[in-house]
């Protein structure tokens, strides 16, 4: 709402001065408004501001006034430039913000793995704490309902999250990022260390559509490996 209204208010405020201000100057001011709208991180806000700014600029500040009609060739070029620059600035700022968000997310994943590695390094007596900690992280990371550890791996679950982050069901790779994790069955994530299976996490996503990315699923595998390392250490200490 504000993204479209602000250019209109600014153009209306400049009406008393439009005879003394170059149209290119007012257009430049509107570009700044569009960039400010795009900087909010809402992609459509910059686009709405760009389109609204161009229309209001034509209506209030170009002749014939109070019409969205431009008769001057120079003003037509300025209007086109205002729209294109506004939309381009929106795209650039949105892409930059998206990259930054992705980088922040990757750092969070890394911090989670490092925290778990620190717990493992604290000693074999913390195995239960490691398992509980990783289960909680998996719930948050994957956006699932529940996750619990099972030391019995004799019966395979209908679906599995495997080493490369793929989710497999009945021999087929699932398009998780499009359709989400299965909601009608548990998904097993086996816990390995040095080629030995030490148990598995059973992932439950029954009440929501969880859409973890491939990167998130690979982090989940890495977290499970930390549990494998902890269990292997505990086994050697016995």
Tab-separated table of C-alpha atoms in Angstrom:
chain	number	residue	atom	x	y	z
A	1	UNK	CA	0.000	0.000	0.000
A	2	UNK	CA	2.726	2.479	1.042
A	3	UNK	CA	4.915	1.574	-1.942
A	4	UNK	CA	2.261	2.828	-4.347
A	5	UNK	CA	0.997	5.739	-2.244
A	6	UNK	CA	4.330	7.403	-1.421
A	7	UNK	CA	5.224	8.356	-5.040
A	8	UNK	CA	1.720	9.814	-5.458
A	9	UNK	CA	2.104	11.937	-2.330
A	10	UNK	CA	5.516	13.199	-3.394
A	11	UNK	CA	4.311	14.079	-6.892
A	12	UNK	CA	1.263	15.870	-5.483
A	13	UNK	CA	3.488	17.818	-3.101
A	14	UNK	CA	5.640	19.017	-6.005
A	15	UNK	CA	2.711	20.334	-8.039
A	16	UNK	CA	3.093	23.968	-6.812
A	17	UNK	CA	6.735	23.928	-7.939
A	18	UNK	CA	6.455	21.994	-11.183
A	19	UNK	CA	6.887	25.081	-13.353
A	20	UNK	CA	10.272	25.817	-11.737
A	21	UNK	CA	11.694	22.276	-11.487
A	22	UNK	CA	13.052	20.272	-14.383
A	23	UNK	CA	11.112	17.068	-15.037
A	24	UNK	CA	14.335	15.070	-14.986
A	25	UNK	CA	15.015	16.311	-11.448
A	26	UNK	CA	11.608	15.162	-10.205
A	27	UNK	CA	12.096	11.836	-11.951
A	28	UNK	CA	15.456	11.396	-10.210
A	29	UNK	CA	13.783	12.033	-6.859
A	30	UNK	CA	11.209	9.348	-7.630
A	31	UNK	CA	13.985	6.885	-8.501
A	32	UNK	CA	15.359	7.398	-4.989
A	33	UNK	CA	11.908	6.617	-3.596
A	34	UNK	CA	11.737	3.430	-5.683
A	35	UNK	CA	15.181	2.324	-4.499
A	36	UNK	CA	14.127	2.956	-0.899
A	37	UNK	CA	11.022	0.812	-1.426
A	38	UNK	CA	13.124	-1.960	-2.977
A	39	UNK	CA	15.550	-1.827	-0.048
A	40	UNK	CA	12.791	-3.040	2.281
A	41	UNK	CA	13.412	-6.519	0.888
A	42	UNK	CA	9.880	-6.950	-0.453
A	43	UNK	CA	10.360	-7.566	-4.159
A	44	UNK	CA	6.948	-6.340	-5.315
A	45	UNK	CA	7.280	-3.112	-3.296
A	46	UNK	CA	9.962	-1.736	-5.608
A	47	UNK	CA	8.058	-2.746	-8.736
A	48	UNK	CA	4.830	-1.150	-7.465
A	49	UNK	CA	6.732	2.007	-6.527
A	50	UNK	CA	8.349	2.146	-9.984
A	51	UNK	CA	5.052	1.788	-11.854
A	52	UNK	CA	3.175	4.112	-9.494
A	53	UNK	CA	5.984	6.671	-9.619
A	54	UNK	CA	5.966	6.763	-13.418
A	55	UNK	CA	2.174	7.086	-13.626
A	56	UNK	CA	1.996	9.787	-10.945
A	57	UNK	CA	4.932	11.661	-12.467
A	58	UNK	CA	3.131	11.726	-15.824
A	59	UNK	CA	-0.185	12.720	-14.210
A	60	UNK	CA	1.024	15.510	-11.914
A	61	UNK	CA	4.267	16.811	-13.373
A	62	UNK	CA	4.185	16.541	-17.178
A	63	UNK	CA	2.039	18.362	-19.679
A	64	UNK	CA	-0.863	17.997	-20.252
A	65	UNK	CA	-1.390	18.013	-16.472
A	66	UNK	CA	-3.904	15.730	-14.717
A	67	UNK	CA	-3.684	13.219	-17.559
A	68	UNK	CA	-1.564	10.122	-17.866
A	69	UNK	CA	-0.489	11.326	-21.267
A	70	UNK	CA	2.963	12.512	-22.289
A	71	UNK	CA	3.381	14.625	-25.408
A	72	UNK	CA	7.039	15.543	-25.113
A	73	UNK	CA	9.531	13.106	-26.594
A	74	UNK	CA	12.029	13.963	-23.851
A	75	UNK	CA	9.418	13.237	-21.173
A	76	UNK	CA	8.582	9.922	-22.803
A	77	UNK	CA	12.237	8.932	-22.587
A	78	UNK	CA	12.413	10.086	-18.970
A	79	UNK	CA	9.281	8.104	-18.077
A	80	UNK	CA	10.676	4.984	-19.709
A	81	UNK	CA	13.992	5.483	-17.923
A	82	UNK	CA	12.221	5.997	-14.590
A	83	UNK	CA	10.348	2.720	-14.969
A	84	UNK	CA	13.316	0.690	-16.209
A	85	UNK	CA	15.780	2.035	-13.655
A	86	UNK	CA	13.272	1.518	-10.868
A	87	UNK	CA	12.594	-2.099	-11.820
A	88	UNK	CA	16.305	-2.796	-12.400
A	89	UNK	CA	17.227	-1.345	-9.011
A	90	UNK	CA	14.517	-3.469	-7.423
A	91	UNK	CA	15.876	-6.636	-9.028
A	92	UNK	CA	19.473	-5.860	-8.069
A	93	UNK	CA	18.645	-5.100	-4.445
A	94	UNK	CA	16.326	-8.108	-4.146
A	95	UNK	CA	18.974	-10.450	-5.596
A	96	UNK	CA	21.608	-9.034	-3.288
A	97	UNK	CA	19.372	-9.470	-0.267
A	98	UNK	CA	18.555	-13.024	-1.339
A	99	UNK	CA	22.272	-13.879	-1.606
A	100	UNK	CA	22.892	-12.409	1.826
A	101	UNK	CA	20.016	-14.412	3.295
A	102	UNK	CA	21.429	-17.567	1.722
A	103	UNK	CA	24.879	-16.819	3.161
A	104	UNK	CA	23.401	-16.219	6.618
A	105	UNK	CA	21.505	-19.501	6.399
A	106	UNK	CA	24.645	-21.403	5.426
A	107	UNK	CA	26.436	-19.889	8.413
A	108	UNK	CA	23.643	-21.048	10.708
A	109	UNK	CA	23.969	-24.577	9.323
A	110	UNK	CA	27.727	-24.529	9.902
A	111	UNK	CA	27.284	-23.210	13.442
A	112	UNK	CA	24.872	-26.053	14.179
A	113	UNK	CA	27.363	-28.665	13.005
A	114	UNK	CA	30.178	-27.026	14.977
A	115	UNK	CA	28.069	-26.927	18.153
A	116	UNK	CA	27.271	-30.599	17.787
A	117	UNK	CA	30.923	-31.435	17.115
A	118	UNK	CA	31.796	-29.584	20.297
A	119	UNK	CA	29.353	-31.678	22.301
A	120	UNK	CA	30.810	-34.856	20.798
A	121	UNK	CA	34.324	-33.711	21.649
A	122	UNK	CA	33.247	-33.108	25.257
A	123	UNK	CA	33.288	-36.853	25.934
A	124	UNK	CA	31.463	-40.149	25.567
A	125	UNK	CA	29.314	-39.567	28.657
A	126	UNK	CA	27.309	-37.011	26.725
A	127	UNK	CA	25.919	-39.443	24.128
A	128	UNK	CA	22.293	-39.053	25.193
A	129	UNK	CA	22.710	-35.304	25.148
A	130	UNK	CA	24.175	-35.432	21.638
A	131	UNK	CA	21.242	-37.507	20.381
A	132	UNK	CA	18.684	-35.195	21.967
A	133	UNK	CA	20.494	-32.121	20.702
A	134	UNK	CA	20.680	-33.434	17.125
A	135	UNK	CA	17.036	-34.531	17.158
A	136	UNK	CA	16.007	-31.002	18.158
A	137	UNK	CA	18.219	-29.524	15.461
A	138	UNK	CA	16.758	-31.823	12.817
A	139	UNK	CA	13.218	-30.734	13.717
A	140	UNK	CA	14.185	-27.084	13.322
A	141	UNK	CA	16.399	-27.584	10.272
A	142	UNK	CA	13.962	-29.682	8.237
A	143	UNK	CA	10.757	-28.004	9.428
A	144	UNK	CA	9.262	-31.303	10.587
A	145	UNK	CA	6.914	-32.327	13.401
A	146	UNK	CA	9.133	-34.726	15.315
A	147	UNK	CA	12.336	-36.720	15.200
A	148	UNK	CA	13.528	-39.524	17.447
A	149	UNK	CA	16.436	-41.940	17.599
A	150	UNK	CA	16.055	-45.697	17.127
A	151	UNK	CA	18.966	-48.083	17.656
A	152	UNK	CA	17.148	-50.930	15.870
A	153	UNK	CA	17.748	-50.774	12.110
A	154	UNK	CA	16.574	-54.279	11.164
A	155	UNK	CA	13.316	-53.060	9.625
A	156	UNK	CA	13.677	-50.393	6.969
A	157	UNK	CA	11.294	-47.447	6.970
A	158	UNK	CA	9.239	-46.855	3.789
A	159	UNK	CA	11.319	-43.759	2.970
A	160	UNK	CA	14.929	-42.809	3.646
A	161	UNK	CA	17.101	-39.712	3.628
A	162	UNK	CA	20.398	-40.988	2.220
A	163	UNK	CA	24.005	-39.806	2.178
A	164	UNK	CA	23.777	-37.325	-0.689
A	165	UNK	CA	20.664	-35.622	0.705
A	166	UNK	CA	18.243	-37.460	-1.577
A	167	UNK	CA	14.986	-38.821	-0.152
A	168	UNK	CA	14.149	-42.242	-1.589
A	169	UNK	CA	10.850	-44.112	-1.435
A	170	UNK	CA	10.351	-47.521	-3.020
A	171	UNK	CA	13.517	-47.054	-5.046
A	172	UNK	CA	12.478	-43.665	-6.455
A	173	UNK	CA	13.989	-40.268	-5.739
A	174	UNK	CA	11.383	-37.848	-4.393
A	175	UNK	CA	11.126	-34.219	-5.543
A	176	UNK	CA	11.214	-32.913	-1.984
A	177	UNK	CA	11.695	-29.250	-2.834
A	178	UNK	CA	8.544	-29.319	-4.963
A	179	UNK	CA	6.218	-31.709	-3.131
A	180	UNK	CA	7.745	-31.904	0.337
A	181	UNK	CA	8.692	-34.797	2.570
A	182	UNK	CA	6.274	-37.748	2.761
A	183	UNK	CA	3.526	-37.132	5.296
A	184	UNK	CA	2.107	-40.660	5.469
A	185	UNK	CA	5.175	-42.477	6.755
A	186	UNK	CA	8.333	-42.065	8.786
A	187	UNK	CA	11.588	-41.250	7.001
A	188	UNK	CA	14.742	-42.848	8.294
A	189	UNK	CA	18.101	-41.142	8.454
A	190	UNK	CA	20.718	-43.734	9.248
A	191	UNK	CA	23.564	-42.885	11.598
A	192	UNK	CA	26.961	-43.998	10.282
A	193	UNK	CA	30.571	-43.801	11.361
A	194	UNK	CA	33.525	-45.512	9.674
A	195	UNK	CA	31.180	-47.636	7.586
A	196	UNK	CA	29.227	-48.917	10.601
A	197	UNK	CA	25.533	-48.201	11.147
A	198	UNK	CA	24.897	-47.170	14.761
A	199	UNK	CA	21.175	-46.520	14.573
A	200	UNK	CA	18.836	-44.145	12.816
A	201	UNK	CA	16.740	-41.078	13.275
A	202	UNK	CA	13.088	-41.420	12.323
A	203	UNK	CA	11.725	-38.211	10.863
A	204	UNK	CA	8.019	-37.406	11.160
A	205	UNK	CA	6.366	-34.791	8.936
A	206	UNK	CA	2.717	-35.774	9.207
A	207	UNK	CA	0.905	-32.514	9.890
A	208	UNK	CA	2.674	-30.099	7.552
A	209	UNK	CA	4.331	-29.951	4.155
A	210	UNK	CA	8.057	-29.732	4.909
A	211	UNK	CA	10.156	-28.472	1.986
A	212	UNK	CA	13.797	-28.669	3.098
A	213	UNK	CA	16.352	-27.774	0.437
A	214	UNK	CA	19.084	-30.153	-0.681
A	215	UNK	CA	21.572	-28.153	1.394
A	216	UNK	CA	19.409	-28.558	4.496
A	217	UNK	CA	19.094	-32.293	3.928
A	218	UNK	CA	22.851	-32.658	3.542
A	219	UNK	CA	23.369	-30.773	6.779
A	220	UNK	CA	20.944	-33.228	8.396
A	221	UNK	CA	23.158	-36.107	7.211
A	222	UNK	CA	26.238	-34.354	8.619
A	223	UNK	CA	24.493	-33.906	11.981
A	224	UNK	CA	23.554	-37.601	12.054
A	225	UNK	CA	27.207	-38.454	11.397
A	226	UNK	CA	28.133	-36.547	14.554
A	227	UNK	CA	25.878	-38.865	16.510
A	228	UNK	CA	27.600	-41.820	14.843
A	229	UNK	CA	30.964	-40.472	15.981
A	230	UNK	CA	29.665	-40.075	19.539
A	231	UNK	CA	28.269	-43.617	19.641
A	232	UNK	CA	31.486	-45.043	18.184
A	233	UNK	CA	33.523	-43.217	20.842
A	234	UNK	CA	31.255	-44.506	23.577
A	235	UNK	CA	31.522	-48.051	22.237
A	236	UNK	CA	35.354	-47.900	22.302
A	237	UNK	CA	35.308	-46.727	25.899
A	238	UNK	CA	33.421	-49.806	27.077
